[in-house]
PDB file of C-alpha atoms and ligand atoms in Angstrom:
ATOM      1  CA  UNK A 862       0.099   0.001   0.064  1.00  0.00           C
ATOM      2  CA  UNK A 863       1.188   3.365  -0.870  1.00  0.00           C
ATOM      3  CA  UNK A 864       2.305   5.559   2.068  1.00  0.00           C
ATOM      4  CA  UNK A 865       1.725   8.708   0.253  1.00  0.00           C
ATOM      5  CA  UNK A 866      -1.069  11.255   1.088  1.00  0.00           C
ATOM      6  CA  UNK A 867      -1.510  12.054  -2.625  1.00  0.00           C
ATOM      7  CA  UNK A 868      -0.146  10.179  -5.636  1.00  0.00           C
ATOM      8  CA  UNK A 869      -0.800  10.403  -9.385  1.00  0.00           C
ATOM      9  CA  UNK A 870       0.420   7.642 -11.629  1.00  0.00           C
ATOM     10  CA  UNK A 871       0.837   8.275 -15.255  1.00  0.00           C
ATOM     11  CA  UNK A 872      -2.066  10.765 -15.661  1.00  0.00           C
ATOM     12  CA  UNK A 873      -2.879  11.427 -19.268  1.00  0.00           C
ATOM     13  CA  UNK A 874      -5.349  14.071 -20.446  1.00  0.00           C
ATOM     14  CA  UNK A 875      -5.971  15.123 -23.988  1.00  0.00           C
ATOM     15  CA  UNK A 876      -8.248  17.703 -25.509  1.00  0.00           C
ATOM     16  CA  UNK A 877      -8.441  16.719 -29.191  1.00  0.00           C
ATOM     17  CA  UNK A 878      -4.844  16.730 -30.382  1.00  0.00           C
ATOM     18  CA  UNK A 879      -3.583  18.719 -27.377  1.00  0.00           C
ATOM     19  CA  UNK A 880      -1.881  16.757 -24.515  1.00  0.00           C
ATOM     20  CA  UNK A 881      -2.500  18.613 -21.425  1.00  0.00           C
ATOM     21  CA  UNK A 882      -1.377  16.058 -18.968  1.00  0.00           C
ATOM     22  CA  UNK A 883       1.382  13.756 -20.199  1.00  0.00           C
ATOM     23  CA  UNK A 884       2.097  10.839 -18.022  1.00  0.00           C
ATOM     24  CA  UNK A 885       2.078  13.003 -14.915  1.00  0.00           C
ATOM     25  CA  UNK A 886       3.321  11.042 -11.788  1.00  0.00           C
ATOM     26  CA  UNK A 887       3.542  13.036  -8.503  1.00  0.00           C
ATOM     27  CA  UNK A 888       3.857  11.803  -5.015  1.00  0.00           C
ATOM     28  CA  UNK A 889       3.202  13.833  -1.859  1.00  0.00           C
ATOM     29  CA  UNK A 890       4.087  12.597   1.649  1.00  0.00           C
ATOM     30  CA  UNK A 891       1.934  13.457   4.579  1.00  0.00           C
ATOM     31  CA  UNK A 892       2.889  16.950   5.501  1.00  0.00           C
ATOM     32  CA  UNK A 893       4.344  17.928   2.135  1.00  0.00           C
ATOM     33  CA  UNK A 894       4.684  21.415   1.041  1.00  0.00           C
ATOM     34  CA  UNK A 895       5.017  20.892  -2.702  1.00  0.00           C
ATOM     35  CA  UNK A 896       4.758  23.614  -5.346  1.00  0.00           C
ATOM     36  CA  UNK A 897       3.708  22.950  -8.955  1.00  0.00           C
ATOM     37  CA  UNK A 898       5.229  25.521 -11.162  1.00  0.00           C
ATOM     38  CA  UNK A 899       5.182  26.049 -14.922  1.00  0.00           C
ATOM     39  CA  UNK A 900       4.391  28.670 -17.567  1.00  0.00           C
ATOM     40  CA  UNK A 901       0.898  29.638 -18.496  1.00  0.00           C
ATOM     41  CA  UNK A 902      -1.037  26.813 -20.221  1.00  0.00           C
ATOM     42  CA  UNK A 903       1.385  24.293 -18.829  1.00  0.00           C
ATOM     43  CA  UNK A 904      -1.562  22.212 -17.540  1.00  0.00           C
ATOM     44  CA  UNK A 905      -1.411  22.984 -13.767  1.00  0.00           C
ATOM     45  CA  UNK A 906      -5.078  23.792 -13.243  1.00  0.00           C
ATOM     46  CA  UNK A 907      -5.933  20.851 -15.355  1.00  0.00           C
ATOM     47  CA  UNK A 908      -3.787  18.560 -13.107  1.00  0.00           C
ATOM     48  CA  UNK A 909      -5.661  20.092 -10.089  1.00  0.00           C
ATOM     49  CA  UNK A 910      -9.019  19.256 -11.690  1.00  0.00           C
ATOM     50  CA  UNK A 911      -7.721  15.531 -12.486  1.00  0.00           C
ATOM     51  CA  UNK A 912      -6.666  15.220  -8.795  1.00  0.00           C
ATOM     52  CA  UNK A 913      -9.739  16.711  -7.365  1.00  0.00           C
ATOM     53  CA  UNK A 914     -12.015  14.711  -9.768  1.00  0.00           C
ATOM     54  CA  UNK A 915     -13.796  17.463 -11.644  1.00  0.00           C
ATOM     55  CA  UNK A 916     -11.764  16.336 -14.788  1.00  0.00           C
ATOM     56  CA  UNK A 917     -11.606  12.750 -15.904  1.00  0.00           C
ATOM     57  CA  UNK A 918      -8.176  11.435 -17.104  1.00  0.00           C
ATOM     58  CA  UNK A 919      -7.923   9.449 -20.456  1.00  0.00           C
ATOM     59  CA  UNK A 920      -5.623   7.081 -18.537  1.00  0.00           C
ATOM     60  CA  UNK A 921      -3.602   6.844 -15.270  1.00  0.00           C
ATOM     61  CA  UNK A 922      -4.802   6.959 -11.732  1.00  0.00           C
ATOM     62  CA  UNK A 923      -5.098   9.255  -8.678  1.00  0.00           C
ATOM     63  CA  UNK A 924      -4.457   7.810  -5.096  1.00  0.00           C
ATOM     64  CA  UNK A 925      -5.352   9.148  -1.708  1.00  0.00           C
ATOM     65  CA  UNK A 926      -3.607   7.525   1.330  1.00  0.00           C
ATOM     66  CA  UNK A 927      -3.053   4.353  -0.686  1.00  0.00           C
ATOM     67  CA  UNK A 928      -6.633   4.213  -2.102  1.00  0.00           C
ATOM     68  CA  UNK A 929      -7.300   4.384  -5.747  1.00  0.00           C
ATOM     69  CA  UNK A 930      -9.836   7.288  -6.183  1.00  0.00           C
ATOM     70  CA  UNK A 931      -9.686   7.519  -9.912  1.00  0.00           C
ATOM     71  CA  UNK A 932     -13.385   6.659 -10.308  1.00  0.00           C
ATOM     72  CA  UNK A 933     -14.562   8.618  -7.278  1.00  0.00           C
ATOM     73  CA  UNK A 934     -16.250  11.911  -7.757  1.00  0.00           C
ATOM     74  CA  UNK A 935     -15.021  15.311  -6.289  1.00  0.00           C
ATOM     75  CA  UNK A 936     -17.420  14.989  -3.177  1.00  0.00           C
ATOM     76  CA  UNK A 937     -16.157  11.401  -2.368  1.00  0.00           C
ATOM     77  CA  UNK A 938     -12.585  12.667  -2.641  1.00  0.00           C
ATOM     78  CA  UNK A 939     -13.446  15.508  -0.242  1.00  0.00           C
ATOM     79  CA  UNK A 940     -14.819  13.093   2.267  1.00  0.00           C
ATOM     80  CA  UNK A 941     -11.502  11.327   2.089  1.00  0.00           C
ATOM     81  CA  UNK A 942      -9.681  14.452   3.042  1.00  0.00           C
ATOM     82  CA  UNK A 943      -8.861  16.067  -0.331  1.00  0.00           C
ATOM     83  CA  UNK A 944      -9.903  19.791  -0.456  1.00  0.00           C
ATOM     84  CA  UNK A 945      -9.471  22.089  -3.386  1.00  0.00           C
ATOM     85  CA  UNK A 946      -9.453  25.770  -2.739  1.00  0.00           C
ATOM     86  CA  UNK A 947     -10.991  27.721  -4.223  1.00  0.00           C
ATOM     87  CA  UNK A 948     -14.017  28.148  -6.222  1.00  0.00           C
ATOM     88  CA  UNK A 949     -15.760  31.305  -5.228  1.00  0.00           C
ATOM     89  CA  UNK A 950     -18.998  29.824  -6.549  1.00  0.00           C
ATOM     90  CA  UNK A 951     -18.918  27.592  -3.492  1.00  0.00           C
ATOM     91  CA  UNK A 952     -19.684  30.510  -1.263  1.00  0.00           C
ATOM     92  CA  UNK A 953     -23.247  31.453  -0.464  1.00  0.00           C
ATOM     93  CA  UNK A 954     -23.330  34.888  -1.634  1.00  0.00           C
ATOM     94  CA  UNK A 955     -26.579  35.815   0.312  1.00  0.00           C
ATOM     95  CA  UNK A 956     -25.262  34.589   3.591  1.00  0.00           C
ATOM     96  CA  UNK A 957     -22.878  36.191   5.896  1.00  0.00           C
ATOM     97  CA  UNK A 958     -19.234  35.294   6.258  1.00  0.00           C
ATOM     98  CA  UNK A 959     -19.892  33.719   9.651  1.00  0.00           C
ATOM     99  CA  UNK A 960     -22.864  31.765   8.264  1.00  0.00           C
ATOM    100  CA  UNK A 961     -20.782  30.356   5.359  1.00  0.00           C
ATOM    101  CA  UNK A 962     -18.124  29.189   7.725  1.00  0.00           C
ATOM    102  CA  UNK A 963     -20.750  27.721  10.156  1.00  0.00           C
ATOM    103  CA  UNK A 964     -22.246  25.777   7.402  1.00  0.00           C
ATOM    104  CA  UNK A 965     -18.905  24.409   6.259  1.00  0.00           C
ATOM    105  CA  UNK A 966     -17.842  23.426   9.687  1.00  0.00           C
ATOM    106  CA  UNK A 967     -21.278  21.844  10.300  1.00  0.00           C
ATOM    107  CA  UNK A 968     -20.947  19.811   7.222  1.00  0.00           C
ATOM    108  CA  UNK A 969     -17.487  18.688   8.060  1.00  0.00           C
ATOM    109  CA  UNK A 970     -18.774  17.551  11.424  1.00  0.00           C
ATOM    110  CA  UNK A 971     -21.274  15.364   9.723  1.00  0.00           C
ATOM    111  CA  UNK A 972     -24.349  17.163  10.790  1.00  0.00           C
ATOM    112  CA  UNK A 973     -26.625  19.183   8.492  1.00  0.00           C
ATOM    113  CA  UNK A 974     -28.049  22.014  10.564  1.00  0.00           C
ATOM    114  CA  UNK A 975     -31.643  21.754  11.881  1.00  0.00           C
ATOM    115  CA  UNK A 976     -33.572  22.799  14.843  1.00  0.00           C
ATOM    116  CA  UNK A 977     -33.142  19.272  16.162  1.00  0.00           C
ATOM    117  CA  UNK A 978     -29.415  19.828  16.433  1.00  0.00           C
ATOM    118  CA  UNK A 979     -28.267  19.855  20.033  1.00  0.00           C
ATOM    119  CA  UNK A 980     -27.449  23.185  21.435  1.00  0.00           C
ATOM    120  CA  UNK A 981     -24.002  21.911  22.682  1.00  0.00           C
ATOM    121  CA  UNK A 982     -23.170  20.729  19.171  1.00  0.00           C
ATOM    122  CA  UNK A 983     -24.236  24.056  17.615  1.00  0.00           C
ATOM    123  CA  UNK A 984     -22.130  26.028  20.140  1.00  0.00           C
ATOM    124  CA  UNK A 985     -19.042  23.926  19.214  1.00  0.00           C
ATOM    125  CA  UNK A 986     -19.661  24.465  15.541  1.00  0.00           C
ATOM    126  CA  UNK A 987     -20.096  28.129  16.109  1.00  0.00           C
ATOM    127  CA  UNK A 988     -16.920  28.399  18.158  1.00  0.00           C
ATOM    128  CA  UNK A 989     -14.918  26.696  15.419  1.00  0.00           C
ATOM    129  CA  UNK A 990     -16.357  29.040  12.904  1.00  0.00           C
ATOM    130  CA  UNK A 991     -15.554  32.106  14.998  1.00  0.00           C
ATOM    131  CA  UNK A 992     -11.941  30.791  15.456  1.00  0.00           C
ATOM    132  CA  UNK A 993     -11.669  30.847  11.634  1.00  0.00           C
ATOM    133  CA  UNK A 994     -13.048  34.303  11.432  1.00  0.00           C
ATOM    134  CA  UNK A 995     -10.423  35.416  13.932  1.00  0.00           C
ATOM    135  CA  UNK A 996      -7.592  33.566  12.398  1.00  0.00           C
ATOM    136  CA  UNK A 997      -8.288  35.285   9.030  1.00  0.00           C
ATOM    137  CA  UNK A 998      -8.851  38.695  10.426  1.00  0.00           C
ATOM    138  CA  UNK A 999     -12.412  38.599   9.248  1.00  0.00           C
ATOM    139  CA  UNK A1000     -13.960  39.920  12.472  1.00  0.00           C
ATOM    140  CA  UNK A1001     -15.040  43.381  10.969  1.00  0.00           C
ATOM    141  CA  UNK A1002     -16.897  41.693   8.095  1.00  0.00           C
ATOM    142  CA  UNK A1003     -18.175  38.547   9.905  1.00  0.00           C
ATOM    143  CA  UNK A1004     -21.877  39.555   9.692  1.00  0.00           C
ATOM    144  CA  UNK A1005     -21.731  41.025   6.251  1.00  0.00           C
ATOM    145  CA  UNK A1006     -23.081  39.168   3.337  1.00  0.00           C
ATOM    146  CA  UNK A1007     -20.354  37.589   1.151  1.00  0.00           C
ATOM    147  CA  UNK A1008     -21.887  39.304  -1.977  1.00  0.00           C
ATOM    148  CA  UNK A1009     -20.977  42.693  -0.478  1.00  0.00           C
ATOM    149  CA  UNK A1010     -17.418  41.908  -0.012  1.00  0.00           C
ATOM    150  CA  UNK A1011     -14.367  42.709  -2.239  1.00  0.00           C
ATOM    151  CA  UNK A1012     -13.024  39.972  -4.375  1.00  0.00           C
ATOM    152  CA  UNK A1013      -9.793  39.743  -2.314  1.00  0.00           C
ATOM    153  CA  UNK A1014     -11.874  39.219   0.843  1.00  0.00           C
ATOM    154  CA  UNK A1015     -14.031  36.521  -0.927  1.00  0.00           C
ATOM    155  CA  UNK A1016     -10.902  34.615  -1.827  1.00  0.00           C
ATOM    156  CA  UNK A1017      -9.749  34.850   1.821  1.00  0.00           C
ATOM    157  CA  UNK A1018     -13.021  33.357   2.923  1.00  0.00           C
ATOM    158  CA  UNK A1019     -12.533  30.587   0.414  1.00  0.00           C
ATOM    159  CA  UNK A1020      -9.337  29.580   2.125  1.00  0.00           C
ATOM    160  CA  UNK A1021     -11.019  29.748   5.491  1.00  0.00           C
ATOM    161  CA  UNK A1022     -13.869  27.547   4.162  1.00  0.00           C
ATOM    162  CA  UNK A1023     -11.301  25.099   2.817  1.00  0.00           C
ATOM    163  CA  UNK A1024      -9.804  24.838   6.402  1.00  0.00           C
ATOM    164  CA  UNK A1025     -13.310  24.411   7.887  1.00  0.00           C
ATOM    165  CA  UNK A1026     -13.436  21.081   5.925  1.00  0.00           C
ATOM    166  CA  UNK A1027     -10.403  19.819   7.855  1.00  0.00           C
ATOM    167  CA  UNK A1028      -8.301  18.849   4.826  1.00  0.00           C
ATOM    168  CA  UNK A1029      -5.594  16.192   4.895  1.00  0.00           C
ATOM    169  CA  UNK A1030      -4.559  17.172   1.413  1.00  0.00           C
ATOM    170  CA  UNK A1031      -5.007  20.684   0.283  1.00  0.00           C
ATOM    171  CA  UNK A1032      -4.830  21.995  -3.310  1.00  0.00           C
ATOM    172  CA  UNK A1033      -4.203  25.655  -3.628  1.00  0.00           C
ATOM    173  CA  UNK A1034      -4.317  27.124  -7.167  1.00  0.00           C
ATOM    174  CA  UNK A1035      -2.766  30.550  -7.164  1.00  0.00           C
ATOM    175  CA  UNK A1036      -4.271  31.467  -3.689  1.00  0.00           C
ATOM    176  CA  UNK A1037      -2.987  35.012  -3.711  1.00  0.00           C
ATOM    177  CA  UNK A1038      -4.206  35.893  -7.219  1.00  0.00           C
ATOM    178  CA  UNK A1039      -6.484  38.895  -7.135  1.00  0.00           C
ATOM    179  CA  UNK A1040      -5.891  39.602  -3.389  1.00  0.00           C
ATOM    180  CA  UNK A1041      -4.711  43.177  -2.643  1.00  0.00           C
ATOM    181  CA  UNK A1042      -1.107  43.141  -1.297  1.00  0.00           C
ATOM    182  CA  UNK A1043      -2.400  44.577   2.013  1.00  0.00           C
ATOM    183  CA  UNK A1044      -4.364  41.347   2.525  1.00  0.00           C
ATOM    184  CA  UNK A1045      -1.921  38.684   1.398  1.00  0.00           C
ATOM    185  CA  UNK A1046      -0.006  38.804   4.739  1.00  0.00           C
ATOM    186  CA  UNK A1047      -2.963  37.297   6.609  1.00  0.00           C
ATOM    187  CA  UNK A1048      -3.578  34.682   3.846  1.00  0.00           C
ATOM    188  CA  UNK A1049       0.040  33.517   3.850  1.00  0.00           C
ATOM    189  CA  UNK A1050       0.305  33.467   7.692  1.00  0.00           C
ATOM    190  CA  UNK A1051      -2.742  31.281   7.571  1.00  0.00           C
ATOM    191  CA  UNK A1052      -1.260  28.951   4.913  1.00  0.00           C
ATOM    192  CA  UNK A1053       2.015  28.844   6.864  1.00  0.00           C
ATOM    193  CA  UNK A1054       0.495  27.946  10.114  1.00  0.00           C
ATOM    194  CA  UNK A1055      -1.618  25.055   8.769  1.00  0.00           C
ATOM    195  CA  UNK A1056      -1.283  21.888  10.760  1.00  0.00           C
ATOM    196  CA  UNK A1057       2.048  20.217   9.829  1.00  0.00           C
ATOM    197  CA  UNK A1058       0.471  16.947   8.879  1.00  0.00           C
ATOM    198  CA  UNK A1059      -1.626  18.453   5.999  1.00  0.00           C
ATOM    199  CA  UNK A1060      -0.083  17.730   2.580  1.00  0.00           C
ATOM    200  CA  UNK A1061      -0.307  20.906   0.427  1.00  0.00           C
ATOM    201  CA  UNK A1062       0.093  21.174  -3.432  1.00  0.00           C
ATOM    202  CA  UNK A1063       0.494  24.830  -4.213  1.00  0.00           C
ATOM    203  CA  UNK A1064       0.084  26.024  -7.869  1.00  0.00           C
ATOM    204  CA  UNK A1065       1.889  29.379  -7.905  1.00  0.00           C
ATOM    205  CA  UNK A1066       3.622  31.683 -10.425  1.00  0.00           C
ATOM    206  CA  UNK A1067       5.040  33.965  -7.668  1.00  0.00           C
ATOM    207  CA  UNK A1068       8.518  32.530  -6.935  1.00  0.00           C
ATOM    208  CA  UNK A1069       8.632  34.504  -3.622  1.00  0.00           C
ATOM    209  CA  UNK A1070       5.530  32.724  -2.429  1.00  0.00           C
ATOM    210  CA  UNK A1071       6.903  29.394  -3.687  1.00  0.00           C
ATOM    211  CA  UNK A1072      10.107  29.915  -1.646  1.00  0.00           C
ATOM    212  CA  UNK A1073       8.138  30.983   1.455  1.00  0.00           C
ATOM    213  CA  UNK A1074       5.497  28.229   1.418  1.00  0.00           C
ATOM    214  CA  UNK A1075       6.969  25.146  -0.312  1.00  0.00           C
ATOM    215  CA  UNK A1076       9.977  22.789   0.222  1.00  0.00           C
ATOM    216  CA  UNK A1077       9.775  20.758  -2.818  1.00  0.00           C
ATOM    217  CA  UNK A1078       8.578  21.484  -6.327  1.00  0.00           C
ATOM    218  CA  UNK A1079       7.737  20.035  -9.774  1.00  0.00           C
ATOM    219  CA  UNK A1080       8.147  21.884 -13.039  1.00  0.00           C
ATOM    220  CA  UNK A1081       5.355  21.230 -15.505  1.00  0.00           C
ATOM    221  CA  UNK A1082       5.776  22.327 -19.224  1.00  0.00           C
ATOM    222  CA  UNK A1083       3.306  21.275 -21.976  1.00  0.00           C
ATOM    223  CA  UNK A1084       1.661  18.768 -19.585  1.00  0.00           C
ATOM    224  CA  UNK A1085       4.845  16.985 -18.745  1.00  0.00           C
ATOM    225  CA  UNK A1086       7.040  16.909 -15.625  1.00  0.00           C
ATOM    226  CA  UNK A1087      10.360  18.467 -16.668  1.00  0.00           C
ATOM    227  CA  UNK A1088      12.067  18.670 -13.330  1.00  0.00           C
ATOM    228  CA  UNK A1089      11.535  18.199  -9.742  1.00  0.00           C
ATOM    229  CA  UNK A1090      13.476  18.729  -6.454  1.00  0.00           C
ATOM    230  CA  UNK A1091      13.799  21.008  -3.553  1.00  0.00           C
ATOM    231  CA  UNK A1092      12.554  24.490  -4.177  1.00  0.00           C
ATOM    232  CA  UNK A1093      16.082  25.862  -3.790  1.00  0.00           C
ATOM    233  CA  UNK A1094      17.618  23.531  -6.221  1.00  0.00           C
ATOM    234  CA  UNK A1095      14.842  23.720  -8.781  1.00  0.00           C
ATOM    235  CA  UNK A1096      14.779  27.448  -8.831  1.00  0.00           C
ATOM    236  CA  UNK A1097      18.437  27.550  -9.228  1.00  0.00           C
ATOM    237  CA  UNK A1098      18.461  25.126 -12.113  1.00  0.00           C
ATOM    238  CA  UNK A1099      19.088  26.114 -15.619  1.00  0.00           C
ATOM    239  CA  UNK A1100      16.025  24.430 -16.961  1.00  0.00           C
ATOM    240  CA  UNK A1101      13.697  26.508 -14.742  1.00  0.00           C
ATOM    241  CA  UNK A1102      15.492  29.643 -15.824  1.00  0.00           C
ATOM    242  CA  UNK A1103      15.180  28.708 -19.530  1.00  0.00           C
ATOM    243  CA  UNK A1104      11.526  27.876 -19.283  1.00  0.00           C
ATOM    244  CA  UNK A1105      10.818  31.080 -17.468  1.00  0.00           C
ATOM    245  CA  UNK A1106      13.306  33.139 -19.521  1.00  0.00           C
ATOM    246  CA  UNK A1107      12.391  36.695 -19.934  1.00  0.00           C
ATOM    247  CA  UNK A1108       9.659  36.624 -17.321  1.00  0.00           C
ATOM    248  CA  UNK A1109      11.807  34.545 -15.012  1.00  0.00           C
ATOM    249  CA  UNK A1110      14.939  36.660 -15.449  1.00  0.00           C
ATOM    250  CA  UNK A1111      13.029  39.207 -13.415  1.00  0.00           C
ATOM    251  CA  UNK A1112      11.014  37.056 -11.114  1.00  0.00           C
ATOM    252  CA  UNK A1113      13.389  34.454  -9.951  1.00  0.00           C
ATOM    253  CA  UNK A1114      16.107  36.077  -7.813  1.00  0.00           C
ATOM    254  CA  UNK A1115      19.506  34.295  -7.953  1.00  0.00           C
ATOM    255  CA  UNK A1116      19.564  33.854  -4.156  1.00  0.00           C
ATOM    256  CA  UNK A1117      16.800  33.134  -1.662  1.00  0.00           C
TER     257      UNK A1117
HETATM  258  N1  ATP B1238     -11.868  22.251 -21.370  1.00  0.00           N
HETATM  259  C1  ATP B1238     -10.744  22.494 -22.221  1.00  0.00           C
HETATM  260  N2  ATP B1238     -10.824  22.243 -23.456  1.00  0.00           N
HETATM  261  C2  ATP B1238      -9.775  22.413 -24.289  1.00  0.00           C
HETATM  262  N3  ATP B1238      -8.561  22.932 -23.993  1.00  0.00           N
HETATM  263  C3  ATP B1238      -8.449  23.197 -22.608  1.00  0.00           C
HETATM  264  C4  ATP B1238      -9.495  22.882 -21.733  1.00  0.00           C
HETATM  265  N4  ATP B1238      -8.995  23.226 -20.507  1.00  0.00           N
HETATM  266  C5  ATP B1238      -7.810  23.669 -20.604  1.00  0.00           C
HETATM  267  N5  ATP B1238      -7.409  23.654 -21.897  1.00  0.00           N
HETATM  268  C6  ATP B1238      -6.061  23.886 -22.483  1.00  0.00           C
HETATM  269  O1  ATP B1238      -5.150  23.058 -21.730  1.00  0.00           O
HETATM  270  C7  ATP B1238      -3.892  23.767 -21.499  1.00  0.00           C
HETATM  271  C8  ATP B1238      -3.692  23.798 -20.095  1.00  0.00           C
HETATM  272  O2  ATP B1238      -4.504  24.699 -19.353  1.00  0.00           O
HETATM  273  P1  ATP B1238      -4.343  24.962 -17.847  1.00  0.00           P
HETATM  274  O3  ATP B1238      -5.562  25.947 -17.481  1.00  0.00           O
HETATM  275  O4  ATP B1238      -4.369  23.718 -17.099  1.00  0.00           O
HETATM  276  O5  ATP B1238      -2.929  25.716 -17.681  1.00  0.00           O
HETATM  277  P2  ATP B1238      -2.298  26.340 -16.398  1.00  0.00           P
HETATM  278  O6  ATP B1238      -0.901  25.638 -16.211  1.00  0.00           O
HETATM  279  O7  ATP B1238      -3.148  26.229 -15.177  1.00  0.00           O
HETATM  280  O8  ATP B1238      -2.187  27.815 -16.890  1.00  0.00           O
HETATM  281  P3  ATP B1238      -2.008  29.257 -16.029  1.00  0.00           P
HETATM  282  O9  ATP B1238      -0.790  29.302 -15.332  1.00  0.00           O
HETATM  283  O10 ATP B1238      -2.306  30.237 -17.106  1.00  0.00           O
HETATM  284  O11 ATP B1238      -3.219  29.205 -15.013  1.00  0.00           O
HETATM  285  C9  ATP B1238      -4.140  25.190 -22.198  1.00  0.00           C
HETATM  286  O12 ATP B1238      -3.526  25.119 -23.384  1.00  0.00           O
HETATM  287  C10 ATP B1238      -5.608  25.345 -22.205  1.00  0.00           C
HETATM  288  O13 ATP B1238      -5.978  26.167 -23.219  1.00  0.00           O
HETATM  289 MG1   MG B1239      -4.116  27.702 -13.999  1.00  0.00          MG
END
């Protein structure tokens, strides 16, 4: 049995003649902090879809904690601890921030809310939702409807929502994209202080974030794994510099 938290074996995905995932094999240990990097159109988001189950592979398999989940749908994978953030559409726009978190925590605890829910259970759920509000600095907007909030704040809530689901494996696709720089600090602190045992796959273009949040990295180009290793070794390698040349010459500093 595989000891990996998340594993893909030979994943293939084609759209017509375009190969978007080409024999992609990845393995993340429990507690991994793994970055997936590569130029626009490399297939990173598609790979996240193949892992989370929203996209079906042409061949290959996906494994969670030694179990083949290739045929399982996204919801079944989430039940097994795989959480993908974020899809803003998963927020209830008409509910408040706190209500959204309350529902997510409630769902994770296996009880859909009803008036028959014991008061003690509701209090614990509320306490956990309030702790997430505090952790993400959302106190001032806790009772505002999600639809009234700025895009950056909505993304922050999506991360909080992902955490409410108690992930064992967390997929983050460009978590800081669209968030004003004044708000990224809270987000990065929250990601950095996630429980050690969670395995994180971080898709990211910003190499400063990759250095800060990841230990290991995989370079994807045209759907194929071109290089992998520690973040430091990969970012220093010629292949990464060549792939990102032009853009990279500015965004990848020579030293950490
Ligand atoms: N449903 C689809 N049908 C056809 N082609 C698609 C589909 N989804 C993605 N593609 C193509 O697959 C390739 C990989 O796209 P993907 O979004 O996975 O790249 P990415 O690495 O996430 O890029 P970015 O860094 O810009 O987010 C692109 O060429 C894209 O146009
Ligand atoms: Mg993408």
